[in-house]
Coordinates of C-alpha atoms in Angstrom, one line a residue:
M25 CA 18.3 27.2 -17.1
A26 CA 20.0 24.4 -19.0
T27 CA 18.8 24.0 -22.6
V28 CA 18.0 20.4 -23.7
Q29 CA 17.7 19.4 -27.3
V30 CA 15.3 16.4 -27.6
L31 CA 15.3 14.5 -30.9
V32 CA 12.1 12.5 -31.5
P33 CA 12.5 10.2 -34.6
C34 CA 9.2 9.0 -35.8
Y35 CA 8.2 6.3 -38.3
N36 CA 4.5 5.4 -38.3
Y37 CA 4.1 6.2 -34.6
A38 CA 1.5 8.9 -35.0
R39 CA -0.6 7.3 -32.3
Y40 CA 2.2 7.7 -29.7
L41 CA 3.8 11.0 -30.9
E42 CA 1.6 13.6 -29.1
Q43 CA 2.0 11.9 -25.7
C44 CA 5.8 11.6 -26.3
V45 CA 6.3 15.2 -27.2
Q46 CA 4.0 16.4 -24.4
S47 CA 6.2 14.6 -21.9
V48 CA 9.1 16.7 -23.1
L49 CA 7.2 20.0 -23.1
D50 CA 6.0 19.4 -19.6
Q51 CA 9.6 19.2 -18.2
E52 CA 10.2 21.8 -15.5
G53 CA 13.5 23.5 -14.6
V54 CA 15.0 23.3 -18.2
D55 CA 14.5 25.0 -21.5
V56 CA 13.5 22.3 -24.1
D57 CA 13.8 22.3 -27.9
V58 CA 12.0 19.5 -29.6
L59 CA 13.1 18.3 -33.1
V60 CA 10.7 15.7 -34.6
I61 CA 12.0 13.9 -37.7
D62 CA 9.3 12.1 -39.6
D63 CA 11.1 9.4 -41.6
C64 CA 8.5 9.3 -44.4
S65 CA 5.7 7.8 -42.3
S66 CA 2.7 6.4 -44.2
D67 CA 0.2 7.1 -41.3
N68 CA -1.1 10.5 -40.1
T69 CA 2.2 11.6 -38.6
P70 CA 2.4 14.8 -40.8
E71 CA -1.0 15.9 -39.5
V72 CA 0.0 15.3 -35.9
C73 CA 3.3 17.1 -36.4
A74 CA 1.5 20.1 -37.9
A75 CA -0.9 20.3 -35.0
L76 CA 2.0 20.1 -32.5
M77 CA 3.9 22.9 -34.2
R78 CA 0.8 25.2 -34.1
R79 CA 0.4 24.5 -30.4
D80 CA 4.0 25.2 -29.3
P81 CA 6.9 27.2 -30.9
R82 CA 9.4 25.0 -29.2
I83 CA 8.7 22.2 -31.7
R84 CA 10.4 21.8 -35.1
V85 CA 9.6 19.2 -37.6
I86 CA 11.6 17.7 -40.5
R87 CA 9.8 15.3 -42.9
H88 CA 11.8 12.9 -45.2
A89 CA 10.6 12.5 -48.7
T90 CA 11.9 8.9 -48.6
N91 CA 12.6 6.6 -45.7
K92 CA 16.2 6.8 -44.6
G93 CA 16.2 4.4 -41.7
H94 CA 16.6 5.0 -38.0
I95 CA 20.4 5.4 -37.9
A96 CA 20.5 8.1 -40.6
T97 CA 17.6 9.8 -38.9
Y98 CA 19.4 9.8 -35.6
N99 CA 22.5 11.2 -37.1
E100 CA 20.6 14.0 -38.9
G101 CA 19.2 15.1 -35.6
I102 CA 22.6 14.9 -33.9
A103 CA 24.0 17.2 -36.6
Q104 CA 21.5 19.9 -35.6
I105 CA 22.0 19.8 -31.8
R106 CA 21.3 23.1 -30.0
G107 CA 21.9 24.0 -26.4
D108 CA 23.7 22.3 -23.6
Y109 CA 22.3 18.7 -23.5
F110 CA 20.9 16.2 -25.9
V111 CA 18.3 13.4 -25.6
L112 CA 17.2 10.8 -28.2
L113 CA 13.6 9.9 -27.4
S114 CA 11.8 7.5 -29.7
A115 CA 8.3 8.5 -30.5
D116 CA 6.8 5.5 -28.6
D117 CA 8.7 6.4 -25.4
L118 CA 8.2 9.2 -22.8
L119 CA 10.1 11.1 -20.2
T120 CA 9.0 11.0 -16.6
P121 CA 8.1 14.3 -14.8
G122 CA 11.3 16.1 -13.8
A123 CA 13.6 13.7 -15.6
L124 CA 15.6 16.4 -17.4
S125 CA 16.0 18.7 -14.4
R126 CA 17.3 15.8 -12.3
A127 CA 19.8 14.7 -14.9
T128 CA 21.1 18.2 -15.8
A129 CA 21.4 19.2 -12.2
L130 CA 23.9 16.3 -11.7
M131 CA 25.8 17.3 -14.8
E132 CA 25.8 21.1 -14.1
A133 CA 27.4 20.3 -10.7
N134 CA 29.9 17.9 -12.3
P135 CA 31.2 19.2 -15.7
H136 CA 33.3 16.1 -16.2
V137 CA 30.2 13.9 -16.5
G138 CA 29.4 13.4 -20.2
M139 CA 26.2 11.2 -19.8
T140 CA 23.7 10.7 -17.0
Y141 CA 21.0 7.9 -17.0
G142 CA 18.5 6.4 -14.5
Q143 CA 15.9 3.8 -14.1
P144 CA 13.5 3.4 -17.0
I145 CA 10.0 2.0 -16.6
S146 CA 8.8 -0.6 -19.1
F147 CA 5.1 -0.4 -19.9
T148 CA 2.7 -1.4 -22.7
D149 CA -0.4 0.9 -22.8
V150 CA -1.2 2.4 -19.4
L151 CA 1.5 4.6 -17.8
P152 CA 2.4 3.3 -14.3
P153 CA 3.2 5.9 -11.6
A154 CA 6.7 7.1 -11.7
R155 CA 9.0 7.8 -8.8
T156 CA 10.1 11.5 -9.1
G157 CA 12.2 12.0 -6.0
A158 CA 15.9 11.3 -6.4
S159 CA 17.4 9.7 -3.4
S160 CA 21.1 10.0 -4.4
T161 CA 23.4 10.0 -7.4
S162 CA 26.5 8.1 -8.5
I163 CA 29.4 9.1 -10.7
W164 CA 31.9 6.6 -12.2
S165 CA 35.0 7.3 -14.0
G166 CA 34.5 6.4 -17.7
D167 CA 37.0 3.5 -17.7
K168 CA 35.5 2.0 -14.5
W169 CA 32.0 2.1 -16.0
I170 CA 33.2 0.5 -19.1
R171 CA 34.8 -2.3 -17.1
H172 CA 31.5 -2.9 -15.3
V173 CA 29.8 -3.2 -18.7
C174 CA 32.4 -5.7 -19.9
R175 CA 32.2 -7.8 -16.8
S176 CA 28.4 -8.2 -17.2
G177 CA 28.2 -8.4 -20.9
K178 CA 25.0 -6.3 -20.7
N179 CA 23.8 -2.9 -21.9
F180 CA 23.0 -0.8 -18.9
V181 CA 21.1 1.9 -20.7
V182 CA 17.9 1.4 -22.7
C183 CA 18.0 4.8 -24.4
P184 CA 15.3 7.3 -23.5
E185 CA 16.7 7.7 -19.9
A186 CA 20.1 8.9 -21.3
V187 CA 21.0 12.6 -21.2
V188 CA 24.2 13.5 -23.0
R189 CA 26.3 16.6 -22.7
A190 CA 26.0 18.3 -26.2
D191 CA 29.7 19.0 -26.4
V192 CA 30.5 15.4 -25.8
Q193 CA 27.9 14.2 -28.4
R194 CA 29.4 16.6 -31.0
R195 CA 32.9 15.4 -30.2
I196 CA 32.1 11.7 -30.7
G197 CA 29.8 12.1 -33.6
G198 CA 26.8 10.0 -34.5
Y199 CA 25.7 6.4 -34.5
S200 CA 27.4 3.7 -36.5
A201 CA 25.5 2.6 -39.6
D202 CA 27.3 -0.8 -39.2
L203 CA 25.5 -1.5 -35.9
P204 CA 21.8 -1.1 -36.6
H205 CA 20.9 -3.2 -33.5
S206 CA 23.6 -2.2 -31.0
A207 CA 24.6 1.3 -32.0
D208 CA 23.3 2.7 -28.8
M209 CA 25.5 0.5 -26.7
E210 CA 28.5 1.4 -28.7
M211 CA 27.6 5.0 -28.3
W212 CA 27.5 4.7 -24.5
L213 CA 31.0 3.1 -24.5
R214 CA 32.4 5.8 -26.7
I215 CA 31.0 8.5 -24.4
A216 CA 32.5 6.7 -21.4
A217 CA 35.9 6.6 -23.2
I218 CA 36.1 10.4 -23.0
S219 CA 34.1 11.4 -20.0
D220 CA 32.7 10.2 -16.7
I221 CA 29.2 8.7 -16.3
G222 CA 26.5 9.7 -13.8
R223 CA 23.3 8.1 -12.6
V224 CA 20.2 9.4 -10.8
H225 CA 19.0 6.9 -8.1
G226 CA 15.6 6.6 -6.6
A227 CA 13.7 8.3 -9.4
D228 CA 12.4 6.9 -12.7
Q229 CA 13.8 8.8 -15.6
A230 CA 11.8 7.5 -18.6
Y231 CA 9.0 5.3 -19.9
Y232 CA 10.1 2.6 -22.3
R233 CA 7.2 1.2 -24.3
V234 CA 7.1 -2.5 -25.0
H235 CA 4.9 -3.5 -27.9
V236 CA 4.7 -6.0 -30.7
L237 CA 5.6 -3.6 -33.4
S238 CA 8.8 -2.2 -31.8
M239 CA 12.1 -2.8 -33.7
Q240 CA 13.3 -4.8 -30.7
R241 CA 10.5 -7.4 -31.3
T242 CA 10.4 -7.4 -35.1
I243 CA 13.7 -6.5 -36.8
H244 CA 16.1 -7.1 -33.9
A245 CA 14.5 -10.2 -32.3
G246 CA 16.4 -13.2 -30.9
V247 CA 18.9 -13.8 -28.1
L248 CA 21.7 -14.9 -30.3
F249 CA 21.2 -11.9 -32.5
D250 CA 21.3 -9.7 -29.4
L251 CA 24.5 -11.3 -28.1
D252 CA 26.2 -10.9 -31.4
G253 CA 25.1 -7.3 -31.6
R254 CA 26.6 -6.6 -28.2
H255 CA 29.9 -8.3 -29.3
K256 CA 30.0 -6.1 -32.3
A257 CA 29.4 -3.0 -30.2
F258 CA 32.3 -3.8 -27.9
E259 CA 34.6 -4.5 -30.7
A260 CA 33.7 -1.3 -32.6
A261 CA 34.1 0.9 -29.5
F262 CA 37.4 -0.6 -28.7
A263 CA 38.7 -0.2 -32.2
K264 CA 37.6 3.4 -32.5
E265 CA 40.4 5.8 -33.3
G266 CA 41.1 8.4 -30.6
A267 CA 39.2 6.6 -27.8
A268 CA 41.2 7.0 -24.6
L269 CA 40.5 3.4 -23.5
P270 CA 43.3 1.9 -21.3
D271 CA 43.8 -1.8 -21.5
R272 CA 41.7 -2.3 -24.6
D273 CA 42.9 -5.9 -25.2
E274 CA 42.0 -6.8 -21.6
L275 CA 38.6 -5.2 -21.8
S276 CA 37.8 -6.9 -25.1
A277 CA 38.8 -10.3 -23.7
L278 CA 36.7 -9.6 -20.6
A279 CA 33.6 -8.7 -22.7
R280 CA 34.0 -11.7 -25.0
R281 CA 34.2 -14.0 -21.9
S282 CA 31.1 -12.5 -20.4
L283 CA 29.1 -12.9 -23.6
A284 CA 30.3 -16.5 -24.1
I285 CA 29.0 -17.4 -20.6
L286 CA 25.7 -15.7 -21.3
A287 CA 25.4 -17.7 -24.6
L288 CA 26.2 -21.0 -22.9
R289 CA 23.7 -20.4 -20.1
H290 CA 20.9 -19.6 -22.6
A291 CA 21.9 -22.8 -24.6
R292 CA 21.3 -24.9 -21.5
R293 CA 17.8 -23.5 -21.1
L294 CA 17.1 -24.2 -24.7
C295 CA 18.1 -27.9 -24.3
D296 CA 15.3 -28.5 -21.9
F297 CA 12.8 -25.9 -23.0
P298 CA 13.1 -25.2 -26.7
A299 CA 11.9 -21.8 -27.9
E300 CA 10.1 -21.2 -31.2
N301 CA 12.2 -19.3 -33.7
D302 CA 15.3 -19.4 -31.5
A303 CA 18.6 -20.8 -32.6
S304 CA 19.7 -24.3 -31.6
P305 CA 21.8 -24.9 -28.5
A306 CA 24.6 -26.0 -30.8
K307 CA 24.6 -22.6 -32.4
Y308 CA 25.0 -20.9 -29.0
R309 CA 27.7 -23.3 -28.0
E310 CA 29.6 -22.5 -31.2
F311 CA 29.2 -18.8 -30.7
A312 CA 30.4 -19.1 -27.2
A313 CA 33.5 -21.0 -28.2
S314 CA 34.3 -18.5 -31.0
L315 CA 34.3 -15.7 -28.5
W316 CA 36.2 -17.4 -25.7
P317 CA 37.9 -20.7 -26.7
G318 CA 38.8 -21.4 -23.1
I319 CA 35.1 -22.0 -22.3
V320 CA 35.3 -25.6 -23.7
A321 CA 37.3 -26.5 -20.6
T322 CA 34.7 -25.3 -18.2
S323 CA 32.1 -27.4 -16.3
G324 CA 29.3 -25.4 -17.9
Y325 CA 30.4 -26.3 -21.4
R326 CA 30.7 -30.0 -20.5
A327 CA 27.3 -29.9 -18.9
L328 CA 25.8 -28.4 -22.0
V329 CA 27.3 -31.1 -24.2
A330 CA 25.9 -33.7 -21.8
D331 CA 22.4 -32.1 -22.0
E332 CA 22.5 -32.2 -25.8
R333 CA 23.4 -35.9 -25.8
R334 CA 20.7 -36.8 -23.3
H335 CA 18.1 -35.2 -25.6
E336 CA 19.4 -37.1 -28.5
R337 CA 18.9 -40.5 -26.8
G338 CA 15.1 -40.2 -26.8
P339 CA 12.0 -38.8 -25.1
L340 CA 12.6 -40.6 -21.7
Q341 CA 16.1 -39.2 -21.3
A342 CA 14.8 -35.8 -22.4
A343 CA 12.0 -35.9 -19.8
L344 CA 14.4 -36.8 -17.0
A345 CA 16.7 -34.0 -18.1
R346 CA 13.9 -31.4 -18.0
Q347 CA 12.9 -32.5 -14.5
S348 CA 16.4 -31.8 -13.2
A349 CA 16.6 -28.6 -15.2
R350 CA 13.5 -27.2 -13.5
L351 CA 15.4 -26.9 -10.2
R352 CA 18.4 -25.2 -11.9
L353 CA 16.2 -22.8 -13.8
F354 CA 14.2 -22.0 -10.6
A355 CA 17.4 -21.0 -8.9
E356 CA 18.4 -18.9 -11.9
R357 CA 15.2 -17.1 -12.2
E358 CA 14.2 -16.7 -8.5
I359 CA 17.6 -16.1 -7.1
F360 CA 20.2 -14.8 -9.6
H361 CA 17.9 -12.9 -12.0
R362 CA 15.8 -11.4 -9.2
F363 CA 18.9 -10.3 -7.4
D364 CA 20.4 -8.9 -10.6
W365 CA 17.2 -7.0 -11.4
H366 CA 17.1 -5.3 -7.9
W367 CA 20.8 -4.6 -8.0
A368 CA 20.6 -2.9 -11.4
R369 CA 17.5 -1.0 -10.4
Y370 CA 19.2 0.5 -7.3
T371 CA 22.8 0.8 -8.5
G372 CA 22.6 1.2 -12.3
I373 CA 24.9 -1.7 -13.1
H374 CA 24.3 -5.4 -13.5
V375 CA 25.8 -8.1 -11.4
P376 CA 29.4 -8.8 -12.7
R377 CA 29.4 -12.5 -11.8
F378 CA 28.3 -15.7 -13.5
Y379 CA 27.6 -19.3 -12.9
F380 CA 26.4 -22.2 -15.0

């Protein structure tokens, strides 16, 4: 059977740790090796780790004397990879039953595939039922998968659903300390630069926990922050020495254009429905123009400028603008976003088209 090294970084997630590790130990059809790295947690993580190690010899634990941060913790675990495959599983996430056997079966049959992912399930407290029967698989050449990512401007892989071939992970190294928010996206791009990418369809591959204390909602919050992080991930991946990326300049321009359009679309929403603690529409407009100067000549850019001016004229104009915006936002949410969500769920890639 294939051997899978599962790294579980943990910082003050003792209440989730046992359930997370058990979801790995229960995987059938593979040999698992679990490495928990406790990044100097202040809760009862050490006691939970000790109980887990007494229960199962497949579990190893490292505890930091001082907090090193998530990137350093990830890279410490990557340096100790054992076996054939590698998974990074945050202590607040879980694997679905059979996830590792489904992913490794695809990769065992296709040695050129360096990473396999699938559909994650978002949840808060109660685990929803998971689909465990794979209907089919897809394999993209690495450069084609990268082009899909650039066209959409989105990160296709959350993280816990990704299974990476250990040799590929060793070859590309660890996560970039310069990208604390988007290092995972840059990692997927680097993997695709040297190998093909696979996906398991029809089955759910991981549980992704959404809660108020996650880094995504505390340290890394905000749409503009997220878009800028994606931009930095693209640029870092394309600048990486030794990455066999054809047409780097074209791909970089494609990614910048996609991110600029996403920023402009979000700015139009903010004009009519301001969000607390979000940046102003003008900040998004400036960000979009810095990525793709040609956006200033588009109808979407002109519409955003007109929206901003209407709101500056007073409450009556703002109310009229919001009324017309409701129809546009309804079309966005009910048509485009719903179609994009279903498309991504069944194909593994987001819709590579935009409108304003």
